[in-house]
Amino acid sequence: MGHPLRNQEKDVIYELSNRTLHQMYALLPEEQVNAIILGLLAKYAWRYSVEIFAFCFMSNHFHMLARSKKLQLHLFMRDFQSQLAKKINALRNRTGTFWERRYTATKVMDDEAMVDRLRYIVCNPCESGLMRHPEQWPGLCSWDIHKSGEPMVGEVVNRKTYWAEKRKRKNEYKTEAELIEMATERYPLEMAKLPQWKNLDDEAYHQKIVETCHEHAGELAKKRKRPLPSPQKVLDVKWNERPKNPKKAPRPLCHGGDCKQRQAYRESRRLLVNGYREAIAKWRKGKSTVEFPDGTIPPGHQFCVGGSTKIRREPPAKTS
């Protein structure tokens, strides 16, 4: 196993993150870039029934807080990242590798850590020393959903539908805009509620998130020793530039938990890896019945052991 073994748990929330190759500003906030990200994020969250609690897309990296009770988080990230790379590469007129590495999925251990990671993600423009408040960030961020209390709607053009409609004789006089509209699929993107606040109604929940993030942004402002750059200066960089001194931090084992919890998690990971290695050894010997640990992916398989194999292929039904 060249990479750390991936596994999923149904009731666990993970922080997902990744960064662009050489940390170039390929995700620099622009109207078209935001539309691409929103469309793909909403589409694949719907397809794989992934609950998203918070997200923020910076110029060269992103953070998400998510959970998949169907154990399809890896499929969601596979399709989302590959399609995003393909579309942004086409937009930037570039080819080749887009992401610097595999995405990171870090387990969030307890309620306190969930709140901490949520406000870190939403306030990431402030954490990075770029903006005073998350509402100033022009990129895609779940702050907008928490602030308004309304879901965002992502739009994706189904190219198969587009060409099918374009070939029909009855549509030969339709404009390009009309054909694109006919092939556009729309996916609502709502924010799931953190487990400890799930009993709050929607308005109270979003208000609690807004207050928490507003307070955190204020605390960061008090600690800040250098003046912030102007928002325009932040956006004046070119997409193919990169930071002069790019930051690289080690991947944490998990978020939150006391010493005993973290030690227990480390031990459970060790047992999981050993169990997977034993199963791999049996599989390579050609044994017909091999049991892989729950939440892992056997060689040659697409789905996790113990996970659902059902995928929603069709977009949500249109409402009048």
Tab-separated table of N, CA, C and O in Angstrom, residues 230-282:
chain	number	residue	atom	x	y	z
A	230	SER	N	-5.826	44.761	0.105
A	230	SER	CA	-7.154	45.129	-0.398
A	230	SER	C	-7.742	43.939	-1.155
A	230	SER	O	-7.000	43.144	-1.753
A	231	PRO	N	-9.074	43.777	-1.133
A	231	PRO	CA	-9.688	42.659	-1.863
A	231	PRO	C	-9.288	42.624	-3.335
A	231	PRO	O	-9.098	41.551	-3.904
A	232	GLN	N	-9.135	43.813	-3.940
A	232	GLN	CA	-8.771	43.859	-5.346
A	232	GLN	C	-7.363	43.338	-5.573
A	232	GLN	O	-7.085	42.640	-6.551
A	233	LYS	N	-6.458	43.625	-4.646
A	233	LYS	CA	-5.080	43.152	-4.767
A	233	LYS	C	-5.018	41.634	-4.693
A	233	LYS	O	-4.211	40.997	-5.377
A	234	VAL	N	-5.875	41.061	-3.862
A	234	VAL	CA	-5.923	39.602	-3.734
A	234	VAL	C	-6.324	38.965	-5.063
A	234	VAL	O	-5.822	37.910	-5.450
A	235	LEU	N	-7.211	39.634	-5.793
A	235	LEU	CA	-7.750	39.079	-7.033
A	235	LEU	C	-6.963	39.488	-8.267
A	235	LEU	O	-7.230	38.987	-9.365
A	236	ASP	N	-5.998	40.371	-8.106
A	236	ASP	CA	-5.222	40.852	-9.249
A	236	ASP	C	-4.132	39.880	-9.687
A	236	ASP	O	-3.484	40.105	-10.705
A	237	VAL	N	-3.901	38.815	-8.907
A	237	VAL	CA	-2.884	37.838	-9.296
A	237	VAL	C	-3.365	37.058	-10.517
A	237	VAL	O	-4.564	36.988	-10.798
A	238	LYS	N	-2.450	36.470	-11.252
A	238	LYS	CA	-2.793	35.650	-12.404
A	238	LYS	C	-2.990	34.199	-11.960
A	238	LYS	O	-2.352	33.740	-11.026
A	239	TRP	N	-3.858	33.493	-12.669
A	239	TRP	CA	-4.216	32.137	-12.241
A	239	TRP	C	-3.028	31.185	-12.275
A	239	TRP	O	-2.996	30.207	-11.517
A	240	ASN	N	-2.021	31.446	-13.144
A	240	ASN	CA	-0.883	30.528	-13.225
A	240	ASN	C	0.272	30.932	-12.314
A	240	ASN	O	1.344	30.336	-12.368
A	241	GLU	N	0.062	31.914	-11.455
A	241	GLU	CA	1.063	32.268	-10.458
A	241	GLU	C	0.907	31.362	-9.243
A	241	GLU	O	-0.070	30.616	-9.117
A	242	ARG	N	1.848	31.427	-8.330
A	242	ARG	CA	1.809	30.626	-7.110
A	242	ARG	C	2.411	31.433	-5.969
A	242	ARG	O	3.109	32.432	-6.202
A	243	PRO	N	2.153	31.053	-4.715
A	243	PRO	CA	2.742	31.791	-3.593
A	243	PRO	C	4.271	31.738	-3.635
A	243	PRO	O	4.861	30.753	-4.067
A	244	LYS	N	4.890	32.824	-3.181
A	244	LYS	CA	6.359	32.852	-3.141
A	244	LYS	C	6.890	31.844	-2.126
A	244	LYS	O	7.920	31.216	-2.340
A	245	ASN	N	6.208	31.723	-1.017
A	245	ASN	CA	6.603	30.769	0.020
A	245	ASN	C	5.414	29.866	0.344
A	245	ASN	O	4.718	30.064	1.337
A	246	PRO	N	5.131	28.887	-0.530
A	246	PRO	CA	3.954	28.032	-0.312
A	246	PRO	C	4.034	27.270	1.003
A	246	PRO	O	5.098	26.789	1.391
A	247	LYS	N	2.888	27.194	1.668
A	247	LYS	CA	2.830	26.512	2.953
A	247	LYS	C	2.498	25.039	2.752
A	247	LYS	O	1.671	24.686	1.916
A	248	LYS	N	3.155	24.203	3.526
A	248	LYS	CA	2.856	22.776	3.508
A	248	LYS	C	2.814	22.278	4.942
A	248	LYS	O	3.779	22.428	5.675
A	249	ALA	N	1.689	21.734	5.319
A	249	ALA	CA	1.513	21.240	6.684
A	249	ALA	C	1.333	19.725	6.656
A	249	ALA	O	0.769	19.181	5.702
A	250	PRO	N	1.798	19.018	7.674
A	250	PRO	CA	1.600	17.561	7.721
A	250	PRO	C	0.130	17.207	7.873
A	250	PRO	O	-0.654	17.977	8.455
A	251	ARG	N	-0.251	16.071	7.344
A	251	ARG	CA	-1.636	15.638	7.455
A	251	ARG	C	-1.910	15.161	8.881
A	251	ARG	O	-1.198	14.277	9.387
A	252	PRO	N	-2.920	15.714	9.535
A	252	PRO	CA	-3.208	15.269	10.907
A	252	PRO	C	-3.838	13.880	10.907
A	252	PRO	O	-4.496	13.477	9.952
A	253	LEU	N	-3.632	13.168	12.001
A	253	LEU	CA	-4.240	11.849	12.145
A	253	LEU	C	-5.756	11.968	12.217
A	253	LEU	O	-6.487	11.203	11.577
A	254	CYS	N	-6.227	12.939	12.998
A	254	CYS	CA	-7.654	13.189	13.168
A	254	CYS	C	-7.804	14.579	13.762
A	254	CYS	O	-6.822	15.224	14.122
A	255	HIS	N	-9.035	15.051	13.858
A	255	HIS	CA	-9.322	16.343	14.477
A	255	HIS	C	-10.073	16.108	15.777
A	255	HIS	O	-11.080	15.396	15.810
A	256	GLY	N	-9.599	16.721	16.867
A	256	GLY	CA	-10.300	16.634	18.139
A	256	GLY	C	-9.966	15.368	18.901
A	256	GLY	O	-9.076	14.589	18.556
A	257	GLY	N	-10.709	15.175	19.978
A	257	GLY	CA	-10.498	14.009	20.825
A	257	GLY	C	-9.410	14.236	21.855
A	257	GLY	O	-8.470	14.989	21.626
A	258	ASP	N	-9.539	13.569	23.010
A	258	ASP	CA	-8.480	13.667	24.016
A	258	ASP	C	-7.419	12.613	23.722
A	258	ASP	O	-7.496	11.871	22.733
A	259	CYS	N	-6.424	12.520	24.589
A	259	CYS	CA	-5.309	11.597	24.357
A	259	CYS	C	-5.779	10.142	24.244
A	259	CYS	O	-5.305	9.383	23.389
A	260	LYS	N	-6.727	9.754	25.101
A	260	LYS	CA	-7.215	8.376	25.083
A	260	LYS	C	-7.977	8.077	23.792
A	260	LYS	O	-7.832	6.998	23.206
A	261	GLN	N	-8.789	9.038	23.350
A	261	GLN	CA	-9.546	8.843	22.115
A	261	GLN	C	-8.621	8.731	20.911
A	261	GLN	O	-8.812	7.888	20.031
A	262	ARG	N	-7.613	9.591	20.880
A	262	ARG	CA	-6.681	9.574	19.763
A	262	ARG	C	-5.849	8.293	19.758
A	262	ARG	O	-5.556	7.729	18.697
A	263	GLN	N	-5.476	7.834	20.948
A	263	GLN	CA	-4.719	6.585	21.039
A	263	GLN	C	-5.582	5.404	20.610
A	263	GLN	O	-5.113	4.492	19.913
A	264	ALA	N	-6.863	5.426	21.009
A	264	ALA	CA	-7.784	4.362	20.604
A	264	ALA	C	-7.980	4.368	19.087
A	264	ALA	O	-8.042	3.302	18.450
A	265	TYR	N	-8.068	5.565	18.530
A	265	TYR	CA	-8.222	5.670	17.071
A	265	TYR	C	-6.976	5.162	16.358
A	265	TYR	O	-7.059	4.451	15.347
A	266	ARG	N	-5.810	5.505	16.889
A	266	ARG	CA	-4.554	5.032	16.300
A	266	ARG	C	-4.481	3.498	16.337
A	266	ARG	O	-4.053	2.858	15.372
A	267	GLU	N	-4.929	2.922	17.438
A	267	GLU	CA	-4.915	1.465	17.575
A	267	GLU	C	-5.911	0.811	16.619
A	267	GLU	O	-5.615	-0.216	15.999
A	268	SER	N	-7.092	1.416	16.481
A	268	SER	CA	-8.089	0.867	15.559
A	268	SER	C	-7.601	0.940	14.114
A	268	SER	O	-7.862	0.038	13.305
A	269	ARG	N	-6.875	2.018	13.786
A	269	ARG	CA	-6.290	2.133	12.447
A	269	ARG	C	-5.259	1.031	12.210
A	269	ARG	O	-5.190	0.448	11.126
A	270	ARG	N	-4.457	0.755	13.223
A	270	ARG	CA	-3.437	-0.280	13.089
A	270	ARG	C	-4.079	-1.649	12.834
A	270	ARG	O	-3.644	-2.403	11.960
A	271	LEU	N	-5.143	-1.945	13.580
A	271	LEU	CA	-5.836	-3.218	13.400
A	271	LEU	C	-6.496	-3.293	12.022
A	271	LEU	O	-6.520	-4.362	11.387
A	272	LEU	N	-7.045	-2.159	11.561
A	272	LEU	CA	-7.683	-2.105	10.244
A	272	LEU	C	-6.663	-2.395	9.145
A	272	LEU	O	-6.919	-3.204	8.241
A	273	VAL	N	-5.522	-1.746	9.216
A	273	VAL	CA	-4.486	-1.939	8.199
A	273	VAL	C	-3.996	-3.380	8.205
A	273	VAL	O	-3.818	-4.007	7.147
A	274	ASN	N	-3.783	-3.938	9.386
A	274	ASN	CA	-3.335	-5.327	9.476
A	274	ASN	C	-4.371	-6.287	8.898
A	274	ASN	O	-4.035	-7.247	8.196
A	275	GLY	N	-5.658	-5.993	9.193
A	275	GLY	CA	-6.726	-6.834	8.653
A	275	GLY	C	-6.796	-6.759	7.138
A	275	GLY	O	-7.029	-7.765	6.462
A	276	TYR	N	-6.580	-5.578	6.597
A	276	TYR	CA	-6.616	-5.405	5.140
A	276	TYR	C	-5.431	-6.123	4.492
A	276	TYR	O	-5.576	-6.767	3.451
A	277	ARG	N	-4.267	-6.048	5.115
A	277	ARG	CA	-3.080	-6.709	4.574
A	277	ARG	C	-3.257	-8.231	4.565
A	277	ARG	O	-2.849	-8.919	3.623
A	278	GLU	N	-3.868	-8.755	5.609
A	278	GLU	CA	-4.120	-10.197	5.663
A	278	GLU	C	-5.094	-10.619	4.562
A	278	GLU	O	-4.916	-11.661	3.921
A	279	ALA	N	-6.126	-9.787	4.350
A	279	ALA	CA	-7.093	-10.098	3.307
A	279	ALA	C	-6.447	-10.025	1.921
A	279	ALA	O	-6.723	-10.871	1.052
A	280	ILE	N	-5.578	-9.042	1.719
A	280	ILE	CA	-4.871	-8.909	0.439
A	280	ILE	C	-3.994	-10.138	0.185
A	280	ILE	O	-3.932	-10.667	-0.939
A	281	ALA	N	-3.318	-10.585	1.223
A	281	ALA	CA	-2.446	-11.762	1.086
A	281	ALA	C	-3.255	-12.991	0.657
A	281	ALA	O	-2.837	-13.760	-0.222
A	282	LYS	N	-4.432	-13.187	1.247
A	282	LYS	CA	-5.293	-14.313	0.875
A	282	LYS	C	-5.812	-14.146	-0.555
A	282	LYS	O	-5.882	-15.114	-1.326
